[in-house]
Amino acid sequence: MEKIKKAVLAFSGGLDTSVILKWLQDAYQCEVVTFTADIGQGEEIEPARAKARQFGVKEIFIEDLRETFVRDYVFPMFRANTIYEGEYLLGTSIARPLIAKRQIEIARETGADAVSHGATGKGNDQVRFELGYYALQPDIHVIAPWREWDLTSREKLLAYAEKQGIPIEMKHHTGSPYSMDANLLHISYEGRALEDPAEAPEESMWRWTKSIETAADIPENIELEYERGDIVALNGKRLSPAETLARLNQIGSRHGIGRLDLVENRYVGMKSRGCYETPGGTIMLRAHRAIESITLDREVAHLKDDLMPRYAALIYNGYWWSPERKLLQTLIDESQVSVNGWVRLKLFKGNIIVIGRDSKTDSLFDSDIATFEDDEGAYNQADAAGFIKLNALRLRIAKKRLDRKSG
Amino acid sequence: MEKIKKAVLAFSGGLDTSVILKWLQDAYQCEVVTFTADIGQGEEIEPARAKARQFGVKEIFIEDLRETFVRDYVFPMFRANTIYEGEYLLGTSIARPLIAKRQIEIARETGADAVSHGATGKGNDQVRFELGYYALQPDIHVIAPWREWDLTSREKLLAYAEKQGIPIEMKHHTGSPYSMDANLLHISYEGRALEDPAEAPEESMWRWTKSIETAADIPENIELEYERGDIVALNGKRLSPAETLARLNQIGSRHGIGRLDLVENRYVGMKSRGCYETPGGTIMLRAHRAIESITLDREVAHLKDDLMPRYAALIYNGYWWSPERKLLQTLIDESQVSVNGWVRLKLFKGNIIVIGRDSKTDSLFDSDIATFEDDEGAYNQADAAGFIKLNALRLRIAKKRLDRKSG
Amino acid sequence: MEKIKKAVLAFSGGLDTSVILKWLQDAYQCEVVTFTADIGQGEEIEPARAKARQFGVKEIFIEDLRETFVRDYVFPMFRANTIYEGEYLLGTSIARPLIAKRQIEIARETGADAVSHGATGKGNDQVRFELGYYALQPDIHVIAPWREWDLTSREKLLAYAEKQGIPIEMKHHTGSPYSMDANLLHISYEGRALEDPAEAPEESMWRWTKSIETAADIPENIELEYERGDIVALNGKRLSPAETLARLNQIGSRHGIGRLDLVENRYVGMKSRGCYETPGGTIMLRAHRAIESITLDREVAHLKDDLMPRYAALIYNGYWWSPERKLLQTLIDESQVSVNGWVRLKLFKGNIIVIGRDSKTDSLFDSDIATFEDDEGAYNQADAAGFIKLNALRLRIAKKRLDRKSG
Amino acid sequence: MEKIKKAVLAFSGGLDTSVILKWLQDAYQCEVVTFTADIGQGEEIEPARAKARQFGVKEIFIEDLRETFVRDYVFPMFRANTIYEGEYLLGTSIARPLIAKRQIEIARETGADAVSHGATGKGNDQVRFELGYYALQPDIHVIAPWREWDLTSREKLLAYAEKQGIPIEMKHHTGSPYSMDANLLHISYEGRALEDPAEAPEESMWRWTKSIETAADIPENIELEYERGDIVALNGKRLSPAETLARLNQIGSRHGIGRLDLVENRYVGMKSRGCYETPGGTIMLRAHRAIESITLDREVAHLKDDLMPRYAALIYNGYWWSPERKLLQTLIDESQVSVNGWVRLKLFKGNIIVIGRDSKTDSLFDSDIATFEDDEGAYNQADAAGFIKLNALRLRIAKKRLDRKSG
């Protein structure tokens, strides 16, 4: 076991990270700094202070990072219409780089030589945290208790907690049989009953969104305004990034929007079943494609679509802080200069229906050219003949070769 | 004007292609062979016989191609989870290569030296038809009346029809102010009121699907069975490809599934607004991703996702008969060998909810490894440390360089 | 024929563009502005002034664009290690966008409503010129005489010249049986004897480089210094971009470097045979890869390699001024921030041999880690076991499935 | 330490694997099966029998795999014009999958439960071997002595050898200060003096090829005949794959062809310096591109070029036996159906000069269309105008938008 002086722990205040806190103090005989962030998980973070003090922690960091999270992580990701494996909106993946960054900054401020997290050795989150740590502070010590200790089952963990006098009621999400993670972008569920992908989850699992059955019976229309690819106003009211996402979550939840039940491929090599609620994000994805549909050049849109799966995998796998992710971001951000305008949506019973999109300054939709009516010369139909002829040339030559061979 | 002996016309029996038939006879003084196919557009094709006879046509081809269409075109395309520009399921694009192929075959059978179609000079369909013609018969003459004649407006067309004694009631889809196209995969709407993307279409436009408001109030569960990536049975009953799609259209329509309102980028260079109803196809896409999620290797799935936009653009742009589309198909088809199993879906109010998926023979989901519980050694969590360390190595070296430079 | 007021002609002063000049005046009855640029083609441009005057041209633009050409076009392209179809260094392609841009600027300055060029209707250059024109001035009239006139053979052209009193000695590259194009990056040969790819060109065709047989018998070592991916000094002496390329051409030519004999695929659909001499560029490509090999992160390098063929095709096809090319350039340029250092090369008998590369500030090569000797803990070999185990996990699960199925 | 019954060792007969043999017997108290293959490394393999016997080995496998190696691994790879990081021909990477496969087969035949290799914990080869093992036999035990034992320096290794009575003269490549690897495709050098990429290797390092200085003074012309992308005859004589490569190595070496000095990015995360001699392979790459240049459709060639870096990285990283590599191979192999014909090359002083290529059956080069002379209507130049106009349409619309905004 390495000699550690001081470790910055990503501390939720729940049972697991409380056990980790205690275990770090015991096993490493090191000082622990706790870091608790509000990224919209929907729980008070201030109580974490008292809990940390209980363990004798002297340096306690409690921070509201909601705006940073949405502005610098969620919004940039949505500029790329990012989806992993065709369906997952990366709600957990996108939060880890921010936590990792703040932990490293705090380590520097407090002179800590180690960082620690509560992710297990089977999941993607350990990778996301640690690639972030190493990318930002290459010589940092990383302590991943779940890979090191012998508390390999929940029973052992609870026994340890009891023995150490850690109140069991600290247990997160009491009563939930699922492993959950939440932030402003989504809430996720894994484990237990979900481990059989042949079976649907129980309705009671879902915490944020209404079911289609119980969703509002009246549709709701909203208007989103975009500047450079980001939403800047909702229904005519300018909102900050975090306010926007919070509002869209409320609205989407009411209309049963954003549930997902998925088997995905983890970076560490196995398939895993996850359920997600991403009401605001699901609205944002659809709306962003709509505003891009009228403001983005075809080949730019296609280039983005071609690169998107790679960009999504980078984020999923934990490479937010890598140079290749940053390079792709440069391209993506630059593409958004013209993505200005508005989109109107009708939300109803789980559906997001685009009912209008326009851009005063940046529309590339030209009804004079697109019209089925007489366009008065805006487009010369005869040009199409040459266009087709030259595009067909190589196909014709190839067919002639084939005929020659077979004939 | 080239000297043409005999031309095979893709003939719907409607007003437009009737005018074209007459115009070909007049302008080219050539014999015309008509070809009318049932690809599921929902209209009788037999009446086209009498209409063609009326114009003195001697060689009349009327064929039911529904099974061919779904088996050899729609199903192969869906193996790739194909979507154009993130949303369009390519319902029109995928029908053109089949029509082009049959026209060329008929030209050979009947000794015709030309083929003709009713697509305009502004759209994608002319390209799709003609690339097909040239790829399959490089020396064929192609007559695209809309690019040649002077009937440049609907008024002129109607005047010509009247003058030629072509019954106006032949007009397709009487009363619709939209340009429409339908087959077993979808029905599409373009033009007129849709030419302003800021405005939503009228509810009355949609012909196939119920609105969310009027969709069935009771959800419906279905089970799809897959073999090598294709659906072979619905709710336990083996169905042919065309039967499958027809049934899924019925079911999907009843639940308000598969409407799409889109601004897309045409191959000929302009943006255009289209509305689509693809009830069965929308179900198929979601279900196919679900069965792949448990049966496909991660990197195979990602390779497919990376190539998909390119494959989609090839089909959209009319390159079905190109060697590059065929090569991609080889790869896609080969990937489907293990895509066997079943998917259960709940359909409700426009939503397609995956409620289960399994594969007796081909599941790669291994709950022993994925479990959050003790896995009894199936996966060694300590391996993750090395995995992360080596993946982080280049990031650490790069950060050290940066620190060296700036410090 | 459209009504044209004034046309800006890309005018070399040779026979072809002189005929075009005269033909424009006759056929369009318009004023002609000539534009002649030195981009390193190795011919005096000043004589073009007298020639233009001879035809009564009043507005004559003669410009030395060599620095602009290399700095803003050649160097940016080489940052991407750009090669078309595995071999062609795009010497002709990269010059066209600059010419197009200046023609459009001159059209604005002189109030011209048209531009004209001397490229034929079969090649890529017409596309490169005209896509540039349209991208920079969407309503410009483009006159491509080779596609319009009836001077469809060299005989007719000469007859026209004689009739119009155009001195035949104006003929470019007198005596060469090849169609040639030259600039600071390369000289190219097409046509005539080259039209049979089964036959090698005659030695006498090559104008710039020594043959391997006659190349210098003594090797020459050079050192190139890089800043942000561009060469800034040669053998310790700071040089401008154009000076650099001119010097490298001299040196490379002496050592028989940079000949290429190729069958390439034109954008307009046919295969064509071309021979190229690109001495300096060939050196630059090899050297740039060498400096990147120690300064670029692996995944950044791979991302660039993955995108390169697409970027190359954009330039080859004439899309320099497209938004997608510019976006890719943003990414490429950003990747070069760390590409600083030097490369030493030995040039000998057609060979470019890297004999050293280093970067004081930006090397990512870490001999402490890479060493085969004891690294004193810089790298923990045990990490590799976990790395391999997790990367193998999906392969193992897949094989187990296969064994289960077959056995 | 796991309990092992019997291990199959990849045994060269040299010092290192002799030490491993002994160490396996001691440390694991297990039976060892040796496997020695001739893949063209240029050393006798039969002596390995006596050496293995000396250690009491009862099951000794000695096999000539040269034909298998070239036919099933090298040739398929060259169909893709495979190069890693723009320069490396993957000579070492491509041999590992074959060795891994045979080791697993032998393990099955002999009832062994483990396999072992002599690759270190820092390199790519451990990954290539072990990914192969796991992909082919998921429950196999893998023993990588270099990651396990404490013989962490050459001194310790030699001391162990002496103590165990292993004759030091067994040392491979006596006297070479480099770590080397050889097979029919290449010989590689790493380590020691090469660990400084600023310095060129000594001339004496290179073992296969003549230097440019000492290469033959007379050029040599050869003709290669291709069937489905593979060479089937050299100078008119049909040869097997291994014979072909062996002959090309001889010829290339004589002309100083195929040296490479490179800094590459290892899969395990660090940069490393390697020198390679690949005379035959370097010829094959150039020749294959030449035959493809006249027989492959443009878009097929571009698709292959786009996928090549990914395919190369898969092989470099050890994923030969992965499903994604096999899928790509399906596409690549299918593309080669038309790659038939011949290529003539002139080899001289390190240069490979294409002096002709043709295909009686499969050439797509059509001089009637490509000609600069009058083509008598094979190609209609006027078509180009429409082709350009439609390709320019989106660029024009975008520029109009820009002008509107800024004006």
Coordinates of C-alpha atoms in Angstrom, one line a residue, chain A residues 84-87 108 120-123 126-127 130-132 134-139 146-147 152-156 179 190-192 194-201 212-213 219 256 259-274 286 289-290 292-298 301-302 305-306 309-310 313-314 317-319 321-324 342 344 346 348-351 353-358 364-375 379-385 387-389 391-392 394-400 403, chain B residues 84-87 108 120-123 126-127 130-132 134-139 146-147 152-156 179 190-192 194-201 212-213 219 256 259-274 286 289-290 292-298 301-302 305-306 309-310 313-314 317-319 321-324 342 344 346 348-351 353-358 364-375 379-385 387-389 391-392 394-400 403:
Chain A
Y84 CA -24.0 6.6 -27.6
E85 CA -25.0 3.4 -29.4
G86 CA -28.0 5.0 -31.0
E87 CA -29.9 5.7 -27.8
R108 CA -3.7 21.3 -5.5
T120 CA -16.8 0.1 -8.5
G121 CA -14.2 -1.9 -10.5
K122 CA -16.7 -3.1 -13.0
G123 CA -18.2 0.0 -14.3
Q126 CA -13.9 4.4 -12.4
V127 CA -12.4 4.9 -15.9
E130 CA -9.4 8.3 -13.2
L131 CA -8.6 9.2 -16.9
G132 CA -9.6 12.7 -15.8
Y134 CA -4.4 11.4 -14.7
A135 CA -4.9 13.8 -17.6
L136 CA -5.1 16.8 -15.3
Q137 CA -2.4 15.7 -12.7
P138 CA -0.3 12.9 -14.1
D139 CA 1.5 12.1 -10.8
W146 CA -13.9 -0.9 -4.4
R147 CA -10.9 -2.4 -6.2
T152 CA -16.8 -7.2 -1.7
S153 CA -20.5 -7.6 -0.8
R154 CA -23.2 -5.4 0.6
E155 CA -23.3 -7.5 3.7
K156 CA -19.7 -7.0 4.4
S179 CA -28.0 1.5 -8.1
E190 CA -28.8 -0.2 -12.8
G191 CA -28.5 -3.6 -11.0
R192 CA -30.8 -6.0 -9.2
L194 CA -32.7 -5.0 -14.1
E195 CA -30.0 -7.7 -14.5
D196 CA -32.4 -9.6 -16.7
P197 CA -32.9 -7.7 -20.0
A198 CA -35.8 -10.0 -20.9
E199 CA -37.9 -8.3 -18.2
A200 CA -39.2 -4.8 -18.1
P201 CA -38.6 -2.6 -15.0
I212 CA -47.4 7.7 -20.7
E213 CA -50.5 6.5 -18.9
P219 CA -50.3 18.9 -25.0
G256 CA -43.7 11.4 -19.9
R259 CA -37.4 7.3 -20.5
L260 CA -35.0 4.8 -21.9
D261 CA -34.4 1.1 -21.2
L262 CA -31.2 -0.1 -22.7
V263 CA -28.5 -2.8 -22.9
E264 CA -25.2 -1.0 -23.5
N265 CA -21.6 -1.9 -24.0
R266 CA -19.3 -0.8 -21.2
Y267 CA -15.8 0.3 -21.9
V268 CA -14.5 -2.4 -19.5
G269 CA -15.8 -5.1 -21.8
M270 CA -19.2 -6.4 -20.7
K271 CA -22.8 -5.6 -21.7
S272 CA -24.9 -4.0 -19.0
R273 CA -28.5 -3.0 -18.6
G274 CA -29.4 0.5 -17.7
R286 CA -34.7 16.7 -31.0
R289 CA -31.5 18.7 -34.8
A290 CA -34.5 20.8 -35.9
E292 CA -29.6 22.6 -37.4
S293 CA -31.8 21.3 -40.2
I294 CA -32.4 24.8 -41.5
T295 CA -29.1 26.5 -40.5
L296 CA -26.4 24.0 -41.2
D297 CA -24.9 23.2 -44.6
R298 CA -25.5 19.7 -45.8
A301 CA -24.2 18.3 -41.0
H302 CA -23.0 15.0 -42.5
D305 CA -23.0 12.9 -38.1
D306 CA -20.0 10.9 -39.3
P309 CA -20.4 8.2 -32.8
R310 CA -16.7 8.6 -32.2
A313 CA -17.7 7.0 -27.5
L314 CA -14.9 9.3 -26.3
N317 CA -15.3 6.0 -22.3
G318 CA -14.0 8.8 -20.1
Y319 CA -11.8 10.7 -22.6
W321 CA -10.0 15.6 -21.1
S322 CA -8.1 14.0 -24.0
P323 CA -6.6 16.0 -26.8
E324 CA -8.7 14.2 -29.4
W342 CA -36.0 29.2 -32.9
R344 CA -41.3 25.2 -31.6
K346 CA -45.4 20.2 -29.0
F348 CA -47.5 15.3 -25.5
K349 CA -47.7 11.8 -24.0
G350 CA -44.0 11.0 -24.4
N351 CA -43.8 12.6 -27.9
I353 CA -43.3 17.0 -32.1
V354 CA -41.5 19.7 -34.1
I355 CA -44.2 22.2 -35.1
G356 CA -42.0 24.9 -36.5
R357 CA -38.4 26.2 -36.9
D358 CA -37.0 29.3 -38.4
L364 CA -30.5 28.1 -45.6
F365 CA -33.9 27.0 -46.5
D366 CA -34.8 28.7 -49.7
S367 CA -38.4 28.2 -50.6
D368 CA -37.8 29.9 -54.0
I369 CA -35.6 27.1 -55.0
A370 CA -37.3 24.2 -53.2
T371 CA -40.7 25.0 -54.4
F372 CA -42.7 22.6 -56.5
E373 CA -44.2 25.5 -58.2
D374 CA -42.6 27.5 -61.0
D375 CA -39.4 29.0 -59.5
Y379 CA -33.0 26.6 -60.3
N380 CA -32.3 25.3 -63.8
Q381 CA -33.8 21.8 -64.0
A382 CA -31.6 21.0 -67.0
D383 CA -28.5 21.1 -64.8
A384 CA -29.7 17.9 -63.2
A385 CA -29.1 16.0 -66.3
F387 CA -25.2 16.2 -62.6
I388 CA -26.6 12.7 -63.0
K389 CA -24.7 11.9 -66.1
N391 CA -22.2 10.9 -61.3
A392 CA -23.3 7.9 -63.3
R394 CA -18.1 5.5 -63.3
L395 CA -21.1 3.2 -62.8
R396 CA -21.6 2.9 -66.5
I397 CA -18.0 2.2 -67.2
A398 CA -18.0 -0.5 -64.5
K399 CA -21.1 -2.1 -66.0
K400 CA -19.6 -2.1 -69.4
D403 CA -20.8 -7.1 -69.6
Chain B
Y84 CA -30.6 9.8 -43.0
E85 CA -29.7 13.0 -41.2
G86 CA -30.6 11.5 -37.9
E87 CA -34.3 11.1 -38.6
R108 CA -34.3 -5.9 -72.3
T120 CA -39.1 16.3 -61.6
G121 CA -35.8 18.0 -62.2
K122 CA -35.5 19.4 -58.7
G123 CA -35.8 16.3 -56.6
Q126 CA -34.7 11.6 -60.8
V127 CA -31.2 10.8 -59.5
E130 CA -31.3 7.4 -63.4
L131 CA -28.3 6.2 -61.5
G132 CA -30.0 2.9 -61.3
Y134 CA -27.2 3.7 -66.0
A135 CA -25.6 1.3 -63.5
L136 CA -27.7 -1.6 -64.8
Q137 CA -27.7 -0.7 -68.5
P138 CA -25.0 1.9 -69.3
D139 CA -26.1 2.7 -72.9
W146 CA -40.1 17.1 -66.5
R147 CA -36.6 18.3 -67.5
T152 CA -43.5 23.8 -66.4
S153 CA -46.5 24.5 -64.3
R154 CA -49.6 22.6 -63.2
E155 CA -51.8 24.8 -65.3
K156 CA -49.9 24.0 -68.5
S179 CA -47.0 15.9 -53.5
E190 CA -44.0 17.6 -49.9
G191 CA -44.8 20.9 -51.4
R192 CA -47.5 23.6 -51.0
L194 CA -45.2 22.6 -46.3
E195 CA -43.0 25.0 -48.0
D196 CA -42.8 27.1 -44.9
P197 CA -40.9 25.1 -42.3
A198 CA -41.9 27.6 -39.6
E199 CA -45.5 26.2 -39.8
A200 CA -46.8 22.8 -38.8
P201 CA -48.8 20.7 -41.3
I212 CA -51.5 11.0 -30.5
E213 CA -54.8 12.5 -29.5
P219 CA -51.4 0.0 -25.0
G256 CA -49.9 7.0 -33.6
R259 CA -44.9 10.6 -38.0
L260 CA -42.0 12.8 -39.0
D261 CA -41.8 16.4 -40.0
L262 CA -38.4 17.3 -41.4
V263 CA -36.2 19.7 -43.3
E264 CA -33.7 17.5 -45.2
N265 CA -30.8 18.2 -47.5
R266 CA -31.4 17.0 -51.1
Y267 CA -28.6 15.6 -53.2
V268 CA -29.2 18.2 -55.8
G269 CA -28.2 20.9 -53.4
M270 CA -31.2 22.5 -51.7
K271 CA -33.0 22.0 -48.4
S272 CA -36.5 20.7 -48.6
R273 CA -39.3 20.1 -46.2
G274 CA -40.9 16.7 -46.0
R286 CA -36.2 0.5 -32.5
R289 CA -31.4 -1.9 -32.1
A290 CA -32.8 -3.8 -29.2
E292 CA -28.6 -6.0 -31.6
S293 CA -28.0 -4.6 -28.2
I294 CA -27.7 -8.1 -26.7
T295 CA -26.4 -10.1 -29.7
L296 CA -23.8 -7.8 -31.3
D297 CA -20.2 -7.4 -30.2
R298 CA -19.4 -3.8 -29.1
A301 CA -21.9 -2.3 -33.3
H302 CA -19.7 0.7 -33.3
D305 CA -22.8 3.0 -36.3
D306 CA -19.7 4.7 -37.8
P309 CA -24.5 7.7 -42.1
R310 CA -22.4 6.9 -45.2
A313 CA -26.4 8.8 -47.7
L314 CA -25.6 6.3 -50.5
N317 CA -28.5 9.8 -53.1
G318 CA -29.5 7.0 -55.3
Y319 CA -26.4 4.7 -55.2
W321 CA -26.6 -0.2 -57.4
S322 CA -23.2 1.2 -56.8
P323 CA -20.2 -1.1 -55.9
E324 CA -19.6 0.8 -52.7
W342 CA -36.8 -11.9 -29.8
R344 CA -41.0 -7.4 -26.9
K346 CA -45.2 -1.9 -25.8
F348 CA -48.8 3.3 -26.9
K349 CA -49.6 6.9 -27.9
G350 CA -46.8 7.3 -30.4
N351 CA -44.3 5.5 -28.1
I353 CA -41.2 1.0 -25.4
V354 CA -38.8 -2.0 -25.3
I355 CA -40.1 -4.3 -22.5
G356 CA -37.8 -7.2 -23.1
R357 CA -35.2 -8.8 -25.4
D358 CA -33.5 -12.1 -25.3
L364 CA -23.7 -11.7 -25.2
F365 CA -25.2 -10.4 -22.1
D366 CA -23.7 -12.2 -19.2
S367 CA -25.4 -11.4 -15.9
D368 CA -22.7 -13.3 -14.0
I369 CA -20.2 -10.7 -15.1
A370 CA -22.4 -7.6 -15.2
T371 CA -23.9 -8.2 -11.8
F372 CA -23.5 -5.6 -9.1
E373 CA -23.5 -8.5 -6.6
D374 CA -20.6 -10.8 -5.9
D375 CA -19.6 -12.4 -9.2
Y379 CA -14.4 -10.7 -13.5
N380 CA -11.4 -9.5 -11.6
Q381 CA -11.9 -5.9 -10.5
A382 CA -8.1 -5.4 -10.1
D383 CA -7.7 -5.8 -13.8
A384 CA -9.4 -2.4 -14.2
A385 CA -6.5 -0.6 -12.5
F387 CA -6.6 -1.1 -17.9
I388 CA -7.0 2.5 -16.8
K389 CA -3.3 3.0 -16.1
N391 CA -5.1 4.0 -21.3
A392 CA -4.1 7.0 -19.2
R394 CA -0.4 9.0 -23.1
L395 CA -2.6 11.5 -21.3
R396 CA -0.2 11.7 -18.4
I397 CA 2.9 12.1 -20.7
A398 CA 1.1 14.9 -22.5
K399 CA 0.2 16.7 -19.3
K400 CA 3.8 16.4 -18.1
D403 CA 3.5 21.5 -17.3

